Amino acid sequence: MHYFTIKDNRLWAEEVLVEDIVKEYGTPIYIYSARTLKRHYHAFDSAFYAIPHIICFSVKCNSNIHVLKTLKEEGAGADIVSGGELYRALRAEIDPQKIVFSGVGKQEHEIKEGLFADILMFNVESLDELMKINEIALSLNKKARISFRINPDVDPKTHPYISTGLKENKFGIDINDAIYAYKSAKELKGVEPIGIDCHIGSQLTEITPFLDALEKLKILYSELKEIGINIKYLDLGGGLGIQYKEEEPPHPKEFGEALSKSLTGYPLTLILEPGRVIAGNAGVLVTKVIYTKETENKNFLIVDAGMNDLIRPALYGSYHRISEVTPKGRPPKKYDVVGPICESGDFLAKDRELPEIHAGELLCVFSAGAYGFVMSSQYNSRPRAAEVMVSGDSFYLIRERETYRDLTYLEEKINF
Ligand SMILES: *Cc1c(COP(=O)(O)O)cnc(C)c1O
């Protein structure tokens, strides 16, 4: 459920006309709905009411500090994967005791930053990293709380690029090596193993892979207990899917109930790292048709948003629903919706049936709130889009549109 709806032949974001936002701030533009963000957060959070839990929003899917602040005010923590994301989370005043640090390649300075901020824990992905964290913590006279990211070898049945919990993936520690890893950690004075972590992939549309992973982690939990290692946190990562097209992902309620049931009686705090399921359908990208072009085989809509603004279709072949911002009721026609970038991969949709569209009209690309703006670039020297937050009947800029000056700013600091 989201609050982007067509009423009276106009697209509304909550109680704001999308056309009005465009009039003020132009296109391409990302628009988020605060009410949707909050609704999704609460649907997810309340699904786990029966057990102790912390919801750590996955900052990588949408790291705008105003989005983070909106979620923080509802109680969210953060799952971060870099020092930059830690910086953002702290700028948004997220409680460090609700921050977990994931990622295979944490650098020395990032580990230090996490220790200085006193985050809840580091999700460690290799023994090398364990040694590094231990060494840094000791040098700072600190103790790092850690969990190991375990690769449970379950198939999440999602796109290979966003599948992370199979044996062949680069992520985590093989579950068969887990006991050895925890024993090693226990010997070290600079770290304290308090959690077990896993994240098996993204855009999962079934609960079973999560439950399969959880079963494996529960066995590990018991084995660790037997050897005197007391785990307090179980982090099951993110990955719950959303509806882009015809997917039918489980409702968070169903997800929460299944996990809570499986964990009943375990004295553990469950950590979850949802990203897409909170932000994905809470944002859209609005773009203007610059030209239409008809060839023998294809009808093209050439729009002012390119793969530099939204790379998901080019990168994963993802489907994003597209609609007119001001429906005109014209007969349908098949289009490729393409951007201005000099790459054939630069498309937002292929062979898409839309009502006939004319140059100058606006299109709305749905489900763009996660892995949208954060993956944007300045490729082809295109300033990044603006971002706007809508709340009720008001809207405000949460990131200015970049300018040409932003393109060369860091270069002009150097004399030439
Ligand atoms: C990407 C990622 C998430 C969030 O995934 P979603 O599919 O957006 O929920 C959570 N945890 C880790 C470690 C990740 O890499």
Short mmCIF file of C-alpha atoms and ligand atoms in Angstrom, two decimals:
data_model
loop_
_atom_site.label_atom_id
_atom_site.label_comp_id
_atom_site.label_asym_id
_atom_site.label_seq_id
_atom_site.Cartn_x
_atom_site.Cartn_y
_atom_site.Cartn_z
CA MET A 1 0.00 0.00 0.00
CA HIS A 2 1.21 3.47 -0.84
CA TYR A 3 -0.17 6.96 -1.18
CA PHE A 4 0.48 7.65 -4.85
CA THR A 5 -2.96 7.52 -6.43
CA ILE A 6 -4.86 8.70 -9.48
CA LYS A 7 -7.91 10.75 -8.55
CA ASP A 8 -9.93 12.94 -10.92
CA ASN A 9 -7.48 12.16 -13.73
CA ARG A 10 -4.56 13.55 -11.77
CA LEU A 11 -1.72 11.76 -9.97
CA TRP A 12 -1.53 12.66 -6.31
CA ALA A 13 1.22 12.06 -3.80
CA GLU A 14 -0.79 11.98 -0.58
CA GLU A 15 -2.76 15.25 -0.84
CA VAL A 16 -0.37 16.97 -3.21
CA LEU A 17 -0.74 17.15 -6.99
CA VAL A 18 2.39 15.69 -8.57
CA GLU A 19 2.12 18.36 -11.29
CA ASP A 20 2.49 21.04 -8.61
CA ILE A 21 5.74 19.50 -7.39
CA VAL A 22 7.04 19.41 -10.96
CA LYS A 23 6.02 23.04 -11.51
CA GLU A 24 8.12 24.02 -8.52
CA TYR A 25 11.15 21.76 -8.89
CA GLY A 26 11.20 20.37 -12.44
CA THR A 27 12.08 16.90 -13.73
CA PRO A 28 13.49 14.32 -13.38
CA ILE A 29 12.52 14.25 -9.74
CA TYR A 30 12.26 11.68 -6.98
CA ILE A 31 9.20 12.06 -4.78
CA TYR A 32 8.78 10.21 -1.48
CA SER A 33 5.68 9.90 0.68
CA ALA A 34 6.35 10.28 4.40
CA ARG A 35 3.02 8.70 5.22
CA THR A 36 3.92 5.63 3.17
CA LEU A 37 7.36 5.34 4.76
CA LYS A 38 5.80 5.45 8.22
CA ARG A 39 3.04 3.05 7.30
CA HIS A 40 5.52 0.52 5.93
CA TYR A 41 7.78 0.90 8.92
CA HIS A 42 4.94 0.28 11.36
CA ALA A 43 3.53 -2.64 9.38
CA PHE A 44 6.95 -4.25 9.57
CA ASP A 45 7.78 -3.34 13.16
CA SER A 46 4.41 -4.37 14.56
CA ALA A 47 4.64 -7.76 12.84
CA PHE A 48 7.29 -8.66 15.45
CA TYR A 49 5.38 -7.40 18.49
CA ALA A 50 5.54 -10.85 20.12
CA ILE A 51 9.34 -10.98 20.45
CA PRO A 52 12.16 -8.58 21.37
CA HIS A 53 13.42 -7.01 18.17
CA ILE A 54 15.23 -4.07 16.58
CA ILE A 55 14.42 -2.82 13.09
CA CYS A 56 17.58 -1.53 11.42
CA PHE A 57 16.59 0.19 8.18
CA SER A 58 19.00 -0.68 5.40
CA VAL A 59 20.53 2.70 4.66
CA LYS A 60 21.96 1.59 1.32
CA CYS A 61 18.52 1.41 -0.30
CA ASN A 62 17.73 5.06 0.41
CA SER A 63 20.23 7.11 2.34
CA ASN A 64 18.74 10.60 2.14
CA ILE A 65 19.09 11.94 5.68
CA HIS A 66 15.52 13.26 5.63
CA VAL A 67 14.23 9.80 4.81
CA LEU A 68 16.40 8.40 7.61
CA LYS A 69 15.13 11.06 10.00
CA THR A 70 11.52 10.26 9.14
CA LEU A 71 12.11 6.59 9.97
CA LYS A 72 14.22 7.35 13.01
CA GLU A 73 11.36 9.35 14.46
CA GLU A 74 9.23 6.23 14.17
CA GLY A 75 11.86 4.24 16.09
CA ALA A 76 14.09 2.82 13.38
CA GLY A 77 17.74 1.93 13.75
CA ALA A 78 20.12 1.51 10.82
CA ASP A 79 21.98 -1.19 8.95
CA ILE A 80 25.02 0.46 7.39
CA VAL A 81 27.65 -0.78 4.97
CA SER A 82 30.17 2.07 4.97
CA GLY A 83 31.60 4.95 6.97
CA GLY A 84 29.59 7.27 4.75
CA GLU A 85 26.38 5.54 5.73
CA LEU A 86 27.40 5.73 9.39
CA TYR A 87 27.91 9.46 8.92
CA ARG A 88 24.45 9.78 7.39
CA ALA A 89 22.82 7.68 10.12
CA LEU A 90 24.42 9.82 12.80
CA ARG A 91 23.42 13.03 10.99
CA ALA A 92 19.85 11.72 11.12
CA GLU A 93 20.35 11.19 14.88
CA ILE A 94 19.77 7.46 14.75
CA ASP A 95 20.63 5.85 18.09
CA PRO A 96 24.10 4.20 17.73
CA GLN A 97 22.82 1.37 19.90
CA LYS A 98 20.49 0.55 17.02
CA ILE A 99 23.20 0.60 14.35
CA VAL A 100 24.72 -2.56 12.88
CA PHE A 101 27.64 -2.41 10.45
CA SER A 102 27.53 -4.92 7.58
CA GLY A 103 29.72 -5.34 4.50
CA VAL A 104 32.59 -7.53 3.29
CA GLY A 105 35.24 -4.82 2.99
CA LYS A 106 35.19 -2.57 6.03
CA GLN A 107 38.25 -0.36 6.03
CA GLU A 108 40.37 0.56 9.01
CA HIS A 109 39.03 4.11 9.25
CA GLU A 110 35.46 2.82 9.00
CA ILE A 111 36.01 0.35 11.83
CA LYS A 112 37.44 3.16 13.95
CA GLU A 113 34.46 5.37 13.16
CA GLY A 114 32.10 2.58 14.22
CA LEU A 115 34.00 2.08 17.47
CA PHE A 116 34.05 5.80 18.26
CA ALA A 117 30.32 6.01 17.61
CA ASP A 118 29.81 2.96 19.88
CA ILE A 119 27.51 1.19 17.45
CA LEU A 120 25.64 -1.92 18.57
CA MET A 121 27.75 -4.35 16.55
CA PHE A 122 29.86 -5.18 13.54
CA ASN A 123 28.66 -7.97 11.31
CA VAL A 124 31.99 -9.64 10.54
CA GLU A 125 32.41 -11.42 7.21
CA SER A 126 35.87 -13.05 7.42
CA LEU A 127 38.56 -14.09 9.90
CA ASP A 128 40.87 -11.49 8.41
CA GLU A 129 38.31 -8.83 9.23
CA LEU A 130 37.94 -10.26 12.75
CA MET A 131 41.67 -9.88 13.35
CA LYS A 132 41.62 -6.33 12.00
CA ILE A 133 38.70 -5.30 14.21
CA ASN A 134 40.36 -6.88 17.24
CA GLU A 135 43.64 -5.08 16.56
CA ILE A 136 41.96 -1.69 16.09
CA ALA A 137 39.73 -2.11 19.15
CA LEU A 138 42.74 -3.00 21.32
CA SER A 139 44.70 -0.02 20.05
CA LEU A 140 41.81 2.23 21.07
CA ASN A 141 41.29 0.44 24.36
CA LYS A 142 37.84 -0.63 23.30
CA LYS A 143 35.95 -3.85 22.85
CA ALA A 144 34.01 -4.35 19.63
CA ARG A 145 30.70 -6.18 19.84
CA ILE A 146 30.49 -8.50 16.86
CA SER A 147 28.42 -11.09 15.13
CA PHE A 148 29.54 -13.26 12.26
CA ARG A 149 27.66 -13.11 9.03
CA ILE A 150 26.96 -16.73 8.31
CA ASN A 151 26.42 -17.99 4.82
CA PRO A 152 23.70 -20.61 5.40
CA ASP A 153 23.75 -21.89 1.80
CA VAL A 154 20.06 -21.48 1.11
CA ASP A 155 18.69 -20.50 -2.27
CA PRO A 156 16.62 -17.30 -1.99
CA LYS A 157 15.21 -17.86 -5.51
CA THR A 158 15.78 -14.28 -6.57
CA HIS A 159 17.85 -12.49 -9.24
CA PRO A 160 21.47 -13.79 -9.16
CA TYR A 161 22.86 -10.25 -8.69
CA ILE A 162 20.89 -9.82 -5.47
CA SER A 163 21.30 -13.35 -4.15
CA THR A 164 23.88 -13.43 -1.38
CA GLY A 165 23.39 -16.55 0.75
CA LEU A 166 24.65 -19.28 -1.54
CA LYS A 167 27.98 -21.07 -1.10
CA GLU A 168 29.44 -19.42 -4.20
CA ASN A 169 28.67 -15.86 -3.06
CA LYS A 170 31.39 -13.61 -1.66
CA PHE A 171 29.40 -12.88 1.49
CA GLY A 172 29.77 -14.22 4.99
CA ILE A 173 31.45 -17.22 6.54
CA ASP A 174 30.61 -20.77 5.52
CA ILE A 175 28.28 -22.21 8.13
CA ASN A 176 30.61 -25.19 8.52
CA ASP A 177 33.41 -22.87 9.60
CA ALA A 178 31.25 -20.89 12.01
CA ILE A 179 32.16 -22.69 15.24
CA TYR A 180 35.84 -22.21 14.52
CA ALA A 181 35.26 -18.50 13.87
CA TYR A 182 33.38 -17.98 17.14
CA LYS A 183 36.02 -19.91 19.10
CA SER A 184 38.71 -17.70 17.56
CA ALA A 185 36.76 -14.58 18.47
CA LYS A 186 36.36 -15.75 22.04
CA GLU A 187 40.14 -15.93 22.41
CA LEU A 188 40.55 -12.28 21.43
CA LYS A 189 40.46 -9.46 23.96
CA GLY A 190 39.31 -6.74 21.57
CA VAL A 191 36.06 -8.35 20.43
CA GLU A 192 32.99 -9.78 22.06
CA PRO A 193 30.84 -12.16 20.00
CA ILE A 194 27.22 -11.39 20.85
CA GLY A 195 25.34 -12.12 17.64
CA ILE A 196 24.73 -14.37 14.67
CA ASP A 197 23.95 -12.65 11.40
CA CYS A 198 22.85 -13.58 7.92
CA HIS A 199 21.39 -11.90 4.86
CA ILE A 200 20.46 -14.23 2.06
CA GLY A 201 19.38 -11.90 -0.69
CA SER A 202 16.97 -9.25 -1.79
CA GLN A 203 13.49 -9.13 -3.29
CA LEU A 204 12.51 -12.52 -1.83
CA THR A 205 8.89 -13.40 -2.47
CA GLU A 206 8.68 -16.45 -0.23
CA ILE A 207 9.13 -16.95 3.50
CA THR A 208 10.58 -20.46 3.29
CA PRO A 209 14.20 -19.45 2.52
CA PHE A 210 14.16 -17.17 5.59
CA LEU A 211 12.83 -19.99 7.75
CA ASP A 212 15.39 -22.42 6.33
CA ALA A 213 18.18 -19.99 7.17
CA LEU A 214 16.73 -19.39 10.61
CA GLU A 215 16.65 -23.13 11.38
CA LYS A 216 20.34 -23.37 10.55
CA LEU A 217 21.17 -20.36 12.72
CA LYS A 218 19.18 -21.79 15.63
CA ILE A 219 21.25 -24.97 15.49
CA LEU A 220 24.40 -22.86 15.48
CA TYR A 221 23.05 -20.88 18.44
CA SER A 222 22.63 -24.09 20.46
CA GLU A 223 26.03 -25.41 19.48
CA LEU A 224 27.63 -22.16 20.58
CA LYS A 225 25.76 -22.26 23.86
CA GLU A 226 27.16 -25.72 24.55
CA ILE A 227 30.70 -24.42 24.25
CA GLY A 228 30.04 -21.45 26.48
CA ILE A 229 29.44 -18.75 23.87
CA ASN A 230 26.28 -16.89 24.72
CA ILE A 231 24.62 -15.23 21.79
CA LYS A 232 22.12 -12.45 22.47
CA TYR A 233 21.23 -11.18 19.02
CA LEU A 234 20.09 -12.96 15.93
CA ASP A 235 20.17 -10.80 12.82
CA LEU A 236 18.24 -12.19 9.88
CA GLY A 237 19.13 -9.35 7.51
CA GLY A 238 16.78 -7.79 5.00
CA GLY A 239 15.44 -9.04 1.74
CA LEU A 240 11.67 -9.16 1.94
CA GLY A 241 10.36 -8.43 -1.54
CA ILE A 242 7.79 -5.95 -2.77
CA GLN A 243 5.34 -5.80 -5.60
CA TYR A 244 6.79 -4.25 -8.76
CA LYS A 245 4.54 -6.06 -11.19
CA GLU A 246 2.79 -9.33 -10.44
CA GLU A 247 4.98 -10.58 -7.60
CA GLU A 248 3.03 -11.61 -4.54
CA PRO A 249 5.45 -11.20 -1.67
CA PRO A 250 4.26 -12.23 1.77
CA HIS A 251 2.80 -9.46 3.91
CA PRO A 252 5.20 -8.36 6.69
CA LYS A 253 2.59 -9.61 9.16
CA GLU A 254 2.87 -13.13 7.79
CA PHE A 255 6.66 -12.83 7.75
CA GLY A 256 6.75 -11.56 11.34
CA GLU A 257 4.42 -14.24 12.62
CA ALA A 258 6.41 -17.06 11.03
CA LEU A 259 9.74 -15.81 12.39
CA SER A 260 8.32 -15.01 15.83
CA LYS A 261 6.83 -18.47 16.08
CA SER A 262 10.12 -20.08 15.12
CA LEU A 263 11.95 -18.06 17.78
CA THR A 264 9.53 -18.54 20.67
CA GLY A 265 11.41 -19.65 23.75
CA TYR A 266 14.79 -18.45 22.52
CA PRO A 267 16.20 -15.71 24.75
CA LEU A 268 17.28 -13.67 21.73
CA THR A 269 16.69 -10.21 20.35
CA LEU A 270 15.87 -10.45 16.67
CA ILE A 271 17.42 -7.85 14.39
CA LEU A 272 16.01 -7.20 10.94
CA GLU A 273 17.50 -5.06 8.20
CA PRO A 274 14.62 -4.25 5.86
CA GLY A 275 15.28 -1.84 3.03
CA ARG A 276 13.20 -2.26 -0.10
CA VAL A 277 10.06 -3.33 1.77
CA ILE A 278 10.04 -0.01 3.65
CA ALA A 279 11.18 2.45 0.99
CA GLY A 280 10.59 0.79 -2.41
CA ASN A 281 6.97 1.68 -2.91
CA ALA A 282 7.27 4.89 -0.87
CA GLY A 283 8.98 6.69 -3.74
CA VAL A 284 8.46 7.45 -7.42
CA LEU A 285 10.53 9.04 -10.17
CA VAL A 286 8.75 11.58 -12.32
CA THR A 287 10.14 12.29 -15.76
CA LYS A 288 9.15 14.37 -18.78
CA VAL A 289 8.85 13.05 -22.32
CA ILE A 290 11.26 15.07 -24.44
CA TYR A 291 10.56 13.49 -27.82
CA THR A 292 8.59 10.67 -29.33
CA LYS A 293 10.14 8.71 -32.14
CA GLU A 294 8.63 6.04 -34.32
CA THR A 295 10.74 3.56 -36.27
CA GLU A 296 9.74 0.56 -38.31
CA ASN A 297 9.86 -1.77 -35.29
CA LYS A 298 9.50 0.44 -32.29
CA ASN A 299 7.83 3.44 -30.77
CA PHE A 300 10.16 5.30 -28.46
CA LEU A 301 9.37 7.70 -25.69
CA ILE A 302 12.57 9.60 -25.04
CA VAL A 303 12.38 10.92 -21.50
CA ASP A 304 14.57 13.19 -19.39
CA ALA A 305 15.41 10.48 -16.81
CA GLY A 306 18.13 8.06 -17.82
CA MET A 307 19.95 5.06 -16.47
CA ASN A 308 22.09 7.50 -14.51
CA ASP A 309 18.93 8.41 -12.56
CA LEU A 310 17.43 4.92 -12.23
CA ILE A 311 19.71 2.06 -13.18
CA ARG A 312 17.59 -0.90 -12.06
CA PRO A 313 16.03 -1.68 -15.46
CA ALA A 314 19.44 -1.57 -17.15
CA LEU A 315 21.23 -3.47 -14.38
CA TYR A 316 18.73 -6.17 -13.46
CA GLY A 317 16.16 -5.92 -16.21
CA SER A 318 13.74 -4.83 -13.49
CA TYR A 319 10.18 -3.89 -14.16
CA HIS A 320 8.86 -0.56 -12.91
CA ARG A 321 5.23 0.31 -13.41
CA ILE A 322 4.83 3.52 -15.41
CA SER A 323 1.78 5.73 -15.69
CA GLU A 324 0.82 9.16 -16.95
CA VAL A 325 0.81 11.93 -14.39
CA THR A 326 -2.24 13.42 -16.09
CA PRO A 327 -4.13 10.56 -17.79
CA LYS A 328 -5.60 11.65 -21.11
CA GLY A 329 -7.54 8.50 -21.92
CA ARG A 330 -5.93 7.98 -25.34
CA PRO A 331 -5.84 4.50 -26.91
CA PRO A 332 -2.99 2.16 -25.96
CA LYS A 333 0.29 1.84 -27.83
CA LYS A 334 3.48 -0.14 -27.26
CA TYR A 335 6.56 1.84 -26.29
CA ASP A 336 10.18 1.57 -25.30
CA VAL A 337 10.70 4.24 -22.67
CA VAL A 338 14.33 5.33 -23.03
CA GLY A 339 16.62 7.97 -21.55
CA PRO A 340 19.00 10.44 -23.18
CA ILE A 341 22.19 8.53 -22.29
CA CYS A 342 24.47 7.26 -25.04
CA GLU A 343 24.03 3.56 -24.20
CA SER A 344 21.61 1.03 -25.61
CA GLY A 345 21.07 -0.22 -22.06
CA ASP A 346 19.55 3.15 -21.19
CA PHE A 347 15.90 2.27 -20.83
CA LEU A 348 13.22 2.44 -18.16
CA ALA A 349 10.82 0.06 -19.88
CA LYS A 350 10.68 -2.07 -23.01
CA ASP A 351 7.65 -3.03 -25.09
CA ARG A 352 5.41 -1.38 -22.55
CA GLU A 353 1.79 -0.82 -23.31
CA LEU A 354 0.85 2.72 -22.36
CA PRO A 355 -1.82 5.10 -23.55
CA GLU A 356 -0.54 7.18 -26.45
CA ILE A 357 1.79 9.79 -25.01
CA HIS A 358 2.87 13.12 -26.49
CA ALA A 359 6.08 15.09 -26.06
CA GLY A 360 6.04 17.39 -23.06
CA GLU A 361 3.86 15.07 -20.97
CA LEU A 362 4.89 13.66 -17.62
CA LEU A 363 5.36 10.02 -16.69
CA CYS A 364 5.56 8.52 -13.24
CA VAL A 365 7.89 5.58 -12.64
CA PHE A 366 6.68 3.70 -9.57
CA SER A 367 8.54 1.66 -6.93
CA ALA A 368 11.60 3.89 -7.18
CA GLY A 369 12.04 4.63 -3.47
CA ALA A 370 14.67 1.91 -2.92
CA TYR A 371 17.84 1.47 -4.98
CA GLY A 372 16.77 4.48 -7.04
CA PHE A 373 18.46 7.77 -6.26
CA VAL A 374 21.20 6.05 -4.22
CA MET A 375 22.41 4.24 -7.33
CA SER A 376 22.29 7.34 -9.50
CA SER A 377 25.38 8.86 -11.05
CA GLN A 378 26.42 11.86 -13.11
CA TYR A 379 27.18 9.70 -16.15
CA ASN A 380 27.08 11.78 -19.33
CA SER A 381 27.67 14.77 -17.03
CA ARG A 382 24.06 14.89 -15.99
CA PRO A 383 23.45 16.61 -12.65
CA ARG A 384 21.61 14.28 -10.30
CA ALA A 385 17.85 14.69 -9.85
CA ALA A 386 16.20 16.57 -7.00
CA GLU A 387 14.42 14.73 -4.19
CA VAL A 388 11.20 15.87 -2.55
CA MET A 389 9.31 14.65 0.50
CA VAL A 390 5.54 14.86 0.61
CA SER A 391 3.73 14.87 3.90
CA GLY A 392 -0.04 15.31 3.90
CA ASP A 393 -0.83 18.42 1.85
CA SER A 394 2.69 19.83 1.91
CA PHE A 395 5.94 19.04 0.17
CA TYR A 396 9.52 20.13 0.58
CA LEU A 397 12.85 19.67 -1.10
CA ILE A 398 15.09 17.15 0.67
CA ARG A 399 17.91 17.30 -1.85
CA GLU A 400 18.45 20.10 -4.32
CA ARG A 401 18.88 19.31 -7.95
CA GLU A 402 22.59 19.28 -8.72
CA THR A 403 23.92 22.03 -10.95
CA TYR A 404 26.66 22.18 -13.57
CA ARG A 405 28.87 23.65 -10.87
CA ASP A 406 28.44 20.45 -8.86
CA LEU A 407 29.78 18.54 -11.85
CA THR A 408 33.15 20.29 -11.89
CA TYR A 409 33.44 21.60 -8.33
CA LEU A 410 35.96 19.02 -7.12
CA GLU A 411 37.98 19.41 -10.32
CA GLU A 412 38.13 23.20 -10.21
CA LYS A 413 39.68 23.08 -6.74
CA ILE A 414 42.80 21.96 -8.57
CA ASN A 415 44.57 24.52 -10.71
CA PHE A 416 44.83 23.83 -14.39
C1 LIG B 1 21.04 -4.87 0.95
C2 LIG B 1 21.06 -5.38 2.32
C3 LIG B 1 19.91 -5.30 3.12
C4 LIG B 1 18.60 -4.76 2.63
O1 LIG B 1 18.02 -5.56 1.66
P1 LIG B 1 16.54 -5.30 1.16
O2 LIG B 1 16.32 -6.33 0.14
O3 LIG B 1 16.48 -3.92 0.60
O4 LIG B 1 15.63 -5.44 2.33
C5 LIG B 1 20.01 -5.72 4.43
N1 LIG B 1 21.18 -6.24 4.92
C6 LIG B 1 22.29 -6.32 4.18
C7 LIG B 1 23.52 -6.88 4.77
C8 LIG B 1 22.27 -5.90 2.85
O5 LIG B 1 23.37 -6.01 2.11
#
